[in-house]
XYZ file of C-alpha atoms in Angstrom:
723
model
C 105.821 121.016 106.717
C 107.794 123.357 108.837
C 108.081 122.487 113.101
C 109.544 125.452 114.771
C 111.033 123.421 117.542
C 111.422 126.463 120.192
C 108.068 128.097 119.914
C 106.449 124.816 119.229
C 104.589 125.796 117.023
C 103.795 123.303 112.994
C 102.565 125.561 109.450
C 101.919 122.916 106.530
C 102.314 124.644 103.190
C 101.186 123.620 100.287
C 99.290 124.584 96.733
C 98.922 129.262 98.012
C 97.786 127.677 101.606
C 99.053 127.784 104.481
C 97.846 125.569 107.863
C 99.353 126.403 111.242
C 98.747 125.095 114.684
C 100.806 125.311 118.325
C 101.295 124.695 121.533
C 99.995 127.771 123.622
C 101.590 128.440 127.340
C 99.379 125.939 129.382
C 99.563 123.271 126.985
C 97.485 123.118 124.905
C 97.635 122.550 120.929
C 95.737 125.321 119.482
C 94.809 126.225 115.883
C 96.102 129.080 114.243
C 95.996 130.336 111.225
C 94.137 128.552 107.762
C 94.039 130.096 104.889
C 96.001 131.998 101.421
C 99.670 130.775 101.972
C 101.873 132.758 104.413
C 105.497 134.642 103.775
C 107.997 132.341 105.871
C 108.727 135.011 108.623
C 104.900 136.256 108.834
C 104.268 135.223 112.267
C 101.122 132.978 113.071
C 98.541 134.087 115.627
C 95.714 132.544 117.859
C 92.458 132.392 116.510
C 91.951 133.445 119.967
C 92.012 137.211 121.544
C 92.943 138.933 124.476
C 90.147 141.169 126.609
C 91.700 144.307 124.954
C 90.844 142.713 121.262
C 94.510 142.149 120.425
C 95.736 139.112 118.464
C 98.020 136.976 120.518
C 100.332 134.433 119.923
C 99.244 130.839 121.153
C 98.227 131.497 124.412
C 95.812 129.969 126.828
C 93.860 132.815 127.963
C 92.069 132.870 131.435
C 88.430 132.910 132.831
C 86.129 134.715 130.488
C 83.191 134.895 133.051
C 82.198 132.418 135.504
C 79.922 130.517 133.520
C 82.609 130.912 130.626
C 85.921 129.191 132.942
C 89.103 129.011 130.677
C 88.545 125.347 129.711
C 85.422 126.360 128.049
C 86.991 129.293 125.562
C 90.538 128.119 125.105
C 90.769 127.545 121.680
C 91.655 123.218 121.401
C 92.830 121.452 117.939
C 91.069 117.879 119.069
C 89.280 119.232 122.245
C 88.694 116.215 124.760
C 85.175 116.090 126.436
C 86.325 118.098 129.835
C 87.361 120.759 131.865
C 84.252 122.582 131.487
C 83.944 122.430 127.170
C 80.808 122.798 125.543
C 81.483 123.415 122.120
C 81.689 120.130 120.533
C 84.263 117.916 121.155
C 87.273 115.838 118.751
C 86.709 112.563 121.875
C 84.523 111.565 124.560
C 85.265 108.605 126.545
C 84.270 107.318 130.070
C 87.032 105.322 131.876
C 86.550 102.072 133.970
C 85.552 104.080 137.120
C 83.094 105.992 136.045
C 85.217 109.826 134.698
C 84.092 111.363 132.045
C 86.598 114.425 132.072
C 89.051 114.293 129.661
C 91.959 116.826 128.929
C 94.488 116.709 125.754
C 97.518 118.218 126.268
C 100.613 118.616 123.739
C 103.093 115.299 124.942
C 105.589 115.080 121.628
C 105.458 115.510 117.583
C 107.393 114.412 114.963
C 107.419 114.119 111.014
C 108.037 111.504 109.009
C 107.836 111.894 105.240
C 105.660 115.087 104.558
C 103.343 113.794 107.945
C 103.005 115.741 110.870
C 102.373 113.821 113.855
C 101.631 115.153 117.355
C 100.383 113.081 120.356
C 98.420 115.076 122.715
C 97.376 112.795 126.231
C 95.011 113.211 129.519
C 96.739 115.113 132.315
C 95.876 112.175 134.933
C 94.776 108.710 132.660
C 97.042 106.859 130.124
C 95.089 107.934 127.193
C 96.531 109.352 123.883
C 95.392 110.798 121.265
C 97.621 110.895 117.418
C 96.748 112.884 115.431
C 98.104 113.184 112.060
C 98.181 116.227 109.181
C 99.616 116.145 105.829
C 99.357 118.698 103.286
C 99.430 118.340 99.200
C 101.963 120.038 97.767
C 100.159 121.066 94.338
C 96.134 121.648 96.259
C 96.956 122.763 99.616
C 94.253 120.058 100.164
C 94.813 118.623 103.991
C 94.627 114.833 104.549
C 93.881 114.709 108.351
C 92.780 111.926 110.947
C 92.852 110.950 114.426
C 93.936 107.409 116.846
C 92.856 107.235 120.263
C 95.053 104.692 122.406
C 94.622 103.247 126.064
C 97.160 103.078 128.085
C 95.394 101.726 131.217
C 94.599 98.478 132.358
C 91.371 98.440 132.047
C 88.534 98.954 129.372
C 87.916 102.810 128.387
C 84.438 103.223 126.240
C 84.398 106.259 123.083
C 81.421 107.510 122.645
C 82.226 109.653 120.154
C 85.564 110.706 118.358
C 86.029 112.610 115.735
C 88.834 112.548 112.428
C 89.418 116.758 112.500
C 87.948 119.170 113.924
C 88.945 122.728 112.471
C 88.660 125.835 113.346
C 87.546 129.484 111.419
C 87.993 132.609 112.971
C 85.210 134.303 114.680
C 82.783 135.680 112.511
C 79.272 136.022 111.779
C 78.809 136.421 107.932
C 79.789 132.450 107.005
C 77.312 130.639 105.264
C 77.597 126.412 105.038
C 76.550 125.206 102.084
C 75.729 121.329 102.030
C 74.265 118.478 99.274
C 70.941 116.452 100.698
C 68.619 114.786 98.959
C 67.078 111.353 98.679
C 66.814 108.626 97.058
C 66.159 109.779 93.259
C 67.130 113.179 94.727
C 70.465 113.190 95.411
C 72.935 116.406 95.102
C 69.943 119.182 95.940
C 71.941 122.365 97.384
C 71.114 123.820 100.809
C 72.886 126.679 102.229
C 72.520 128.091 105.797
C 74.130 130.792 108.748
C 76.288 129.342 110.229
C 75.091 130.329 114.313
C 75.104 128.917 117.830
C 72.027 126.760 116.827
C 74.593 124.102 115.747
C 73.819 122.304 111.371
C 74.225 118.863 112.213
C 74.565 116.295 108.593
C 74.793 112.977 109.870
C 73.905 109.470 108.262
C 72.039 107.339 110.678
C 71.405 104.648 108.043
C 74.574 102.234 108.286
C 76.137 104.118 105.061
C 76.786 107.242 103.395
C 73.151 107.235 102.600
C 70.592 109.444 100.247
C 69.824 112.218 102.934
C 73.062 114.025 103.498
C 76.413 114.024 101.372
C 79.644 114.204 104.025
C 80.894 116.977 102.720
C 80.533 120.415 103.440
C 81.470 124.092 102.016
C 81.601 127.041 104.198
C 81.936 131.633 102.358
C 81.660 134.234 103.552
C 78.561 136.351 102.898
C 78.493 138.959 100.592
C 82.109 137.977 99.731
C 82.076 135.081 97.870
C 80.663 133.841 94.886
C 81.438 131.065 91.784
C 84.773 133.011 91.112
C 85.608 135.289 93.677
C 86.124 134.820 98.195
C 86.764 132.586 100.327
C 85.735 128.857 100.197
C 87.021 126.100 103.093
C 85.386 122.603 102.592
C 86.139 119.579 102.974
C 85.188 115.590 102.841
C 85.074 112.619 104.950
C 86.493 109.561 103.627
C 83.915 107.628 105.201
C 81.787 105.318 104.047
C 79.449 104.599 107.036
C 77.295 106.510 109.566
C 78.689 109.579 110.000
C 78.136 112.844 111.604
C 79.785 116.695 110.414
C 79.173 119.667 112.660
C 79.037 123.090 111.580
C 78.772 126.335 114.057
C 79.995 128.802 116.197
C 81.235 128.067 119.775
C 80.468 130.296 122.674
C 82.878 133.332 121.673
C 81.532 133.111 118.138
C 84.160 130.893 116.860
C 83.114 128.496 113.775
C 83.753 124.975 114.288
C 83.706 121.897 111.947
C 83.924 118.614 113.493
C 83.367 115.417 111.930
C 84.107 111.490 112.317
C 82.033 108.497 113.140
C 78.335 109.074 113.858
C 78.293 109.174 117.998
C 74.200 107.699 117.354
C 74.107 104.017 119.008
C 78.423 104.048 118.735
C 80.081 102.965 121.553
C 83.685 101.319 121.593
C 84.961 99.606 124.754
C 88.526 100.030 123.967
C 90.271 97.021 126.013
C 93.840 98.139 127.540
C 96.656 98.578 125.091
C 93.644 98.691 122.011
C 93.815 101.992 119.174
C 90.703 103.321 117.134
C 91.923 104.713 114.290
C 89.723 107.512 112.436
C 89.149 107.405 108.675
C 90.258 110.669 106.586
C 88.762 113.893 107.003
C 90.204 116.139 103.790
C 89.749 119.761 103.267
C 91.057 122.939 101.609
C 90.616 126.581 101.247
C 90.810 128.808 98.198
C 90.508 131.841 97.942
C 89.214 132.075 94.454
C 85.396 131.035 95.089
C 82.809 128.133 95.247
C 84.481 127.124 91.559
C 87.992 127.270 92.197
C 87.046 124.966 95.185
C 85.447 122.570 93.181
C 88.283 122.561 90.558
C 90.846 122.348 93.268
C 89.418 119.679 95.401
C 88.458 117.784 91.825
C 92.845 117.391 90.987
C 93.365 116.087 94.158
C 90.773 113.162 94.330
C 91.541 112.666 90.888
C 95.701 112.390 91.853
C 95.439 111.094 95.356
C 92.109 109.174 95.852
C 90.896 107.678 92.636
C 92.653 104.316 92.399
C 95.402 104.608 89.523
C 95.682 108.556 90.116
C 96.347 110.843 86.942
C 97.235 107.149 84.474
C 93.675 105.762 85.986
C 91.658 105.013 82.300
C 89.393 106.588 81.464
C 85.190 105.104 81.492
C 84.782 103.234 78.627
C 80.859 104.091 77.026
C 79.253 102.225 78.752
C 75.703 99.648 77.944
C 73.584 97.758 80.905
C 70.525 96.147 80.124
C 68.234 96.669 83.294
C 65.726 98.813 81.161
C 65.581 96.168 78.075
C 65.244 93.170 80.621
C 64.553 93.841 84.168
C 65.088 90.692 85.820
C 63.774 88.905 82.348
C 67.434 87.595 81.188
C 68.644 84.935 79.045
C 71.487 84.410 77.039
C 69.768 84.993 73.504
C 68.329 87.689 75.001
C 71.234 89.648 76.182
C 73.650 88.332 72.981
C 71.121 90.234 71.424
C 71.226 93.960 73.053
C 75.224 93.080 72.958
C 75.079 93.506 69.051
C 72.887 96.362 69.002
C 75.559 98.078 71.667
C 78.459 97.239 70.078
C 76.388 99.007 66.736
C 76.673 102.462 68.441
C 80.223 102.244 69.659
C 80.142 101.131 73.201
C 82.749 99.748 74.879
C 81.240 97.451 78.168
C 78.497 95.270 77.972
C 77.086 95.181 81.150
C 74.440 92.370 82.098
C 72.278 93.679 85.566
C 70.380 91.945 88.138
C 68.964 88.688 87.364
C 71.441 86.453 86.183
C 71.735 84.316 89.612
C 70.431 82.225 91.549
C 66.123 81.699 91.192
C 66.268 85.737 90.087
C 64.360 85.889 88.587
C 62.264 89.034 90.932
C 63.482 90.848 93.609
C 62.130 88.486 95.719
C 64.697 85.871 95.605
C 67.848 84.807 95.059
C 70.265 87.267 96.758
C 72.937 85.162 97.648
C 73.671 83.147 95.599
C 75.843 84.108 93.550
C 75.619 81.051 90.672
C 75.160 81.261 87.746
C 70.679 80.254 86.694
C 71.630 77.212 84.550
C 67.747 78.224 82.807
C 68.917 81.405 81.359
C 72.276 80.758 80.779
C 72.927 76.716 79.534
C 76.004 76.993 78.942
C 77.612 79.499 81.791
C 78.232 83.621 81.185
C 81.027 81.920 78.626
C 79.559 82.109 75.373
C 77.500 85.526 75.780
C 81.453 86.779 77.139
C 82.827 85.770 73.980
C 80.104 87.165 71.741
C 80.503 90.374 73.659
C 84.528 90.065 73.121
C 83.677 89.500 69.670
C 81.908 92.918 69.505
C 84.832 94.772 70.381
C 83.066 95.237 74.045
C 84.366 93.764 77.406
C 82.580 92.628 79.680
C 80.774 93.614 83.376
C 78.145 92.349 85.605
C 75.849 93.465 88.644
C 76.034 92.288 91.668
C 74.625 93.133 95.364
C 77.320 91.296 97.006
C 75.855 92.667 100.969
C 72.426 91.561 101.211
C 70.180 88.373 100.739
C 66.838 87.301 100.389
C 64.698 84.693 102.630
C 64.518 83.333 100.370
C 67.796 82.181 98.912
C 70.203 79.330 99.515
C 72.458 81.647 101.812
C 69.790 82.246 103.931
C 68.643 78.989 104.643
C 71.654 77.898 105.624
C 73.332 80.744 107.355
C 70.281 82.711 108.872
C 72.139 84.381 111.514
C 74.794 85.658 109.247
C 72.504 88.729 108.253
C 72.210 92.021 110.943
C 69.343 91.081 113.541
C 68.683 91.605 117.015
C 67.734 87.814 118.470
C 63.625 87.754 119.332
C 62.973 90.566 117.278
C 61.664 91.589 113.984
C 63.622 91.082 111.100
C 62.588 94.460 108.141
C 63.031 93.530 105.539
C 63.479 96.540 102.218
C 63.075 95.386 99.134
C 62.276 92.098 99.950
C 65.410 91.515 101.110
C 68.157 92.138 104.837
C 71.405 92.998 105.028
C 74.664 90.918 105.498
C 76.108 91.471 108.962
C 79.853 92.008 107.406
C 81.692 93.067 110.955
C 81.219 89.334 110.940
C 84.786 87.734 110.109
C 83.140 84.452 108.190
C 80.515 86.655 106.385
C 83.448 88.496 104.896
C 85.746 85.483 103.989
C 82.495 84.113 102.524
C 81.363 86.487 99.814
C 85.730 87.648 99.357
C 85.182 83.834 98.569
C 82.475 83.919 96.269
C 83.560 87.135 93.887
C 86.747 85.966 93.350
C 86.222 82.480 91.765
C 83.326 84.723 90.479
C 86.138 86.818 88.397
C 87.759 84.179 88.244
C 86.423 81.667 86.623
C 84.676 84.382 84.155
C 86.132 86.946 81.607
C 84.391 89.772 84.450
C 86.330 93.608 83.315
C 83.557 95.232 85.684
C 81.171 94.849 88.367
C 78.450 97.184 89.293
C 78.281 96.627 92.691
C 74.963 98.441 93.976
C 73.395 98.512 97.445
C 70.013 99.031 97.794
C 68.663 99.148 101.530
C 69.517 100.702 104.919
C 70.095 99.466 107.997
C 67.636 98.341 110.444
C 68.158 96.620 113.256
C 71.588 96.837 113.878
C 72.428 94.149 116.169
C 75.274 91.680 116.083
C 74.037 88.999 119.020
C 77.095 86.621 118.567
C 79.582 89.878 120.110
C 80.559 89.932 123.181
C 77.834 93.248 124.600
C 80.606 95.525 124.965
C 81.731 95.054 121.952
C 77.954 94.575 119.612
C 77.910 98.476 118.911
C 81.243 98.256 116.699
C 79.338 96.626 113.827
C 79.454 100.507 112.944
C 82.381 100.742 111.770
C 84.035 96.922 111.834
C 81.330 96.259 108.995
C 82.673 99.504 106.621
C 86.042 98.166 107.583
C 85.707 94.587 106.262
C 83.826 96.024 102.927
C 87.093 97.664 102.273
C 88.727 95.650 102.671
C 86.852 93.209 100.000
C 86.865 95.720 97.308
C 91.007 96.195 98.262
C 91.666 92.366 98.367
C 89.546 91.888 95.279
C 91.402 94.618 93.736
C 94.607 93.191 94.901
C 93.839 89.593 92.758
C 92.729 91.156 90.453
C 94.023 94.219 89.070
C 92.216 95.094 85.790
C 89.051 94.377 87.759
C 86.676 97.590 87.388
C 84.477 98.317 89.517
C 81.168 101.063 90.365
C 80.290 102.145 93.267
C 75.952 102.114 93.483
C 73.336 102.359 96.141
C 70.279 102.882 94.750
C 71.662 105.556 93.213
C 73.870 108.173 94.892
C 73.435 106.507 98.272
C 76.920 105.574 99.317
C 79.207 108.241 97.667
C 81.904 109.559 99.689
C 85.987 109.672 99.346
C 86.084 106.296 100.957
C 84.355 104.252 98.313
C 85.938 106.318 95.681
C 89.367 105.262 96.673
C 88.531 101.619 96.587
C 86.321 101.757 93.045
C 86.572 103.442 89.729
C 83.159 105.041 89.144
C 80.267 105.700 90.961
C 76.141 105.791 89.909
C 75.053 109.234 90.474
C 71.858 108.519 90.815
C 69.108 106.272 89.981
C 67.283 109.295 88.324
C 68.479 109.651 84.556
C 65.816 112.192 83.714
C 68.064 114.719 81.325
C 66.959 117.843 82.650
C 66.800 116.903 86.617
C 70.367 114.969 85.564
C 71.679 119.022 85.110
C 70.847 119.242 88.427
C 71.938 116.471 90.008
C 75.342 116.349 87.966
C 76.119 120.186 89.522
C 75.156 119.170 92.723
C 77.512 115.896 92.640
C 80.666 117.923 91.226
C 80.507 120.644 94.228
C 82.163 117.754 96.164
C 83.799 115.301 93.679
C 85.298 114.842 90.544
C 83.965 114.455 86.770
C 86.414 111.807 85.877
C 83.919 109.315 88.679
C 80.289 110.561 87.847
C 78.411 108.122 85.593
C 75.800 109.591 83.422
C 73.522 107.302 81.098
C 71.205 107.738 78.281
C 67.672 105.765 79.137
C 64.235 105.763 77.819
C 61.934 108.113 77.473
C 59.409 109.738 78.866
C 61.526 109.100 81.837
C 60.243 106.542 84.615
C 61.182 109.199 87.599
C 58.896 111.982 86.529
C 57.416 110.523 82.802
C 58.950 113.556 81.450
C 59.401 113.402 77.330
C 62.786 114.471 75.827
C 64.748 113.924 72.649
C 67.363 111.508 71.855
C 69.742 114.043 71.340
C 68.667 116.349 74.066
C 69.510 113.114 76.684
C 72.969 112.504 74.925
C 73.781 115.981 75.320
C 73.266 115.818 78.655
C 74.372 112.445 79.517
C 77.883 113.341 78.131
C 78.860 115.818 80.777
C 79.853 113.048 82.426
C 80.876 109.535 81.683
C 78.502 108.326 79.525
C 76.724 105.350 79.263
C 73.803 103.916 77.830
C 70.648 102.008 79.248
C 67.695 102.475 77.259
C 65.672 99.223 75.341
C 67.463 98.902 72.524
C 64.952 96.179 71.642
C 62.929 99.571 70.906
C 65.014 101.700 69.234
C 63.917 102.483 65.696
C 67.151 103.044 62.485
C 67.093 106.699 63.382
C 67.751 106.481 67.067
C 71.154 103.640 66.483
C 72.223 106.596 63.616
C 70.842 109.371 66.523
C 72.871 107.339 69.172
C 76.058 105.837 67.242
C 76.689 110.631 65.931
C 76.497 111.427 69.784
C 78.954 108.319 70.701
C 81.240 108.995 67.940
C 81.407 113.136 69.228
C 81.436 112.006 72.654
C 85.332 110.092 72.234
C 86.123 113.205 70.723
C 85.643 115.393 73.830
C 86.518 112.509 76.308
C 89.427 113.208 77.656
C 88.370 116.862 78.238
C 84.987 116.374 79.881
C 85.939 113.071 82.592
C 89.501 114.815 83.779
C 89.342 118.675 82.311
C 88.736 121.872 84.740
C 84.727 122.334 85.472
C 83.769 126.111 85.037
C 79.686 126.664 86.346
C 79.290 128.782 83.692
C 75.072 129.294 84.190
C 74.407 126.693 86.458
C 71.227 124.836 86.325
C 68.693 125.334 88.854
C 64.395 125.269 89.328
C 64.084 128.727 88.030
C 66.499 129.170 85.341
C 65.372 128.652 82.205
C 69.376 127.660 80.832
C 72.285 126.716 81.593
C 76.124 126.252 80.328
C 79.094 123.955 81.835
C 82.618 124.509 80.697
C 85.385 121.636 80.289
C 88.227 122.527 79.901
C 91.887 120.377 79.015
C 94.099 120.253 81.732
C 97.177 121.900 78.803
C 93.567 124.359 77.476
C 94.573 122.555 74.158
C 90.600 121.675 74.246
C 87.454 123.097 75.914
C 84.178 122.072 75.556
C 81.419 124.650 76.757
C 77.308 122.919 77.057
C 74.575 125.078 76.315
C 70.960 123.997 77.832
C 67.168 125.821 77.555
C 65.021 123.613 79.425
C 61.921 125.859 78.170
C 61.661 128.610 75.624
C 59.002 131.930 76.903
C 57.594 133.576 74.387
C 60.278 134.874 71.358
C 63.308 135.114 73.816
C 66.190 133.364 72.872
C 68.569 132.059 75.477
C 71.621 135.007 76.866
C 75.210 134.519 75.053
C 76.984 132.846 77.407
C 80.985 133.145 77.914
C 83.867 130.597 78.139
C 85.617 130.387 80.579
C 89.719 128.682 81.188
C 91.066 129.179 77.386
C 94.118 130.585 77.136
C 93.702 134.256 75.940
C 96.516 134.144 74.061
C 95.584 130.625 71.917
C 93.873 130.800 68.965
C 91.122 128.254 69.292
C 88.620 126.959 66.154
C 84.537 126.434 67.011
C 83.053 123.702 65.938
C 79.263 122.359 67.087
C 79.638 119.120 68.440
C 78.478 116.375 66.831
C 78.717 118.039 63.223
C 76.159 121.014 62.034
C 77.181 124.861 61.218
C 78.082 127.694 63.576
C 75.435 130.196 64.623
C 74.841 133.075 62.715
C 77.744 135.318 62.921
C 79.779 133.494 64.631
C 83.622 133.079 63.447
C 85.322 129.931 62.506
C 88.175 130.721 64.275
C 89.825 133.469 67.482
C 91.548 133.391 70.252
C 90.619 132.885 73.947
C 90.175 136.307 75.059
C 87.741 136.730 71.758
C 85.564 134.141 72.679
C 85.557 134.146 76.737
C 84.831 138.199 76.267
C 82.196 137.901 73.576
C 80.655 134.325 74.067
C 78.100 132.698 72.755
C 74.583 132.321 71.854
C 73.392 128.837 70.798
C 70.184 130.363 69.347
C 68.358 127.519 70.675
C 64.362 127.434 71.278
C 61.748 125.530 72.331
C 61.564 122.868 75.495
C 64.554 120.865 76.933
C 66.884 121.365 73.841
C 71.320 122.168 74.372
C 73.386 121.874 71.784
C 77.527 121.948 72.349
C 80.866 123.803 70.649
C 84.154 122.476 70.889
C 87.005 125.130 71.196
C 89.976 123.572 69.588
C 94.262 125.500 69.732
C 95.496 126.079 66.282
C 99.375 125.359 66.305
């Protein structure tokens, strides 16, 4: 990080990226540059222009017209809602006397280690905003956040605040790529032109939601492809209601702002109080969508995922839900554990139905004690059995929810989100506990701590199966009740972090009806995420492709479940289901009680094969050779180890037409000068004409054609370097 004290220009460099900002002649903090790394002596210029069209150093423009006063056209790094601003603000406030004008100018800066801290202040009122910047030296990914402090003697109401505002130069060829969907259809890729009509990605649900993920990627039409061209991208580290807006301002500059959702939100900032935003992570790539996602994955694994690059690989997991649903018994689970161990499973997880009066989804949530009728001697005999079978033990929980038919609700009906005298709308027969309340937070932490302490539990599947309604907090003062959107998530993070601190070996999966709460906030406190409840292997290829635009394979769980699949009744082979699921963290959720002998043989083969490529799949570089899509009959995905000594290419055929065979697919990411031996994953002969070994250059240039025919078939080739 470089700061020019004379001109007050600040420059952050890392991973081939330069991000620069500077103070103009009127004291505004302006963005100057964000893109491919500049030489140390290169001048840093504003993205503003003079009336003659010439670029200028950080300088405030004058009035453009009577309709565009200086305040509306001055480019600001973090603008307050004031002085005629008509684009998205970084922050909007109302002072105690009703004043809504907020003009922020540079006050000071300092550098703490690798972090640049810039303080802005209103031109009249004692209100300050502190901006924090760090840049990762390996990837060039920025981490930005903001904090507003009220230095007045009276409260100030904050109605909107972003974690960061990003600016791209004037242009009419930008396209926004984002991820959207719904339950069981998450991670759908969309793209739209960026215009003055604002595009808003948001959740008003209290959690991240299935609808829009807090991630964006921006390329340039005709320039940006999978392998080439500029990409600006980012993701908000927040698991609650969020808002990311993307659009052109009144001079055609592209602006991205993201943070807490202003919908139904306000924060009465008390005298001397500070409100901090979550972190907004963002990066730049000059080499297309693929390089952007690979770079972001490296950053996320190294700096967001717990344990970083030293974190454990995801074990092969079995989950009992499809086998038993709520009909959970000690003997039934022990029988499933024996079957799971036969195929090489490493973690056995008992899903819903083990606790309280939980015989359906209508009762028991909130009562986290073992059901004595189902487990007369508690969980210990089952856990001991699982350990004897060389597996560790996991358990499903949904701590944030409660059934009306539960001991907890009967004792504390006031502990749920509610408005006094209004309906309490149930979803999946449950209500949402108000984690913003300290006593609720402490109760849940104590219950979970006791559960893990009294049982040898290695893993919790943490579920969250509905959105918010009646988001009231009647016990709080009226001016503070809308803090619930922030305080709830902060207390969720507190529970997760404290539980991990007390139980360092405990691993947690984040789940919300599948991918309904996946973001860099929850990923930073859990070890894996459940990608979607839709486990159909063909749908899942597209779901996984969308997921990995933003988030790493290292945390993405993918299960082999029963066929026909519940989501669409599609029938697929067990081989195809494994080949789809082996492209993430492999799990098995099928009803093993219905499997035949040949199914166990097939599964054992694939589990053993997966363990030979697990490191490469979970921690390697992902290349989208032929991305899956609804109108594409085939797809191909490549994973290459960090040291490039192993690569795995999956080729999947969704449906055959006529007598055609799929085209050759060309591996990517191999070391051109190395010699690689190739084999078929899971055993079997190589296709005719494919040599047993050749250089990386040969494989990438010539490609491999798998002679696939039929519907929903696939294969995978493994490339192992020869010393």
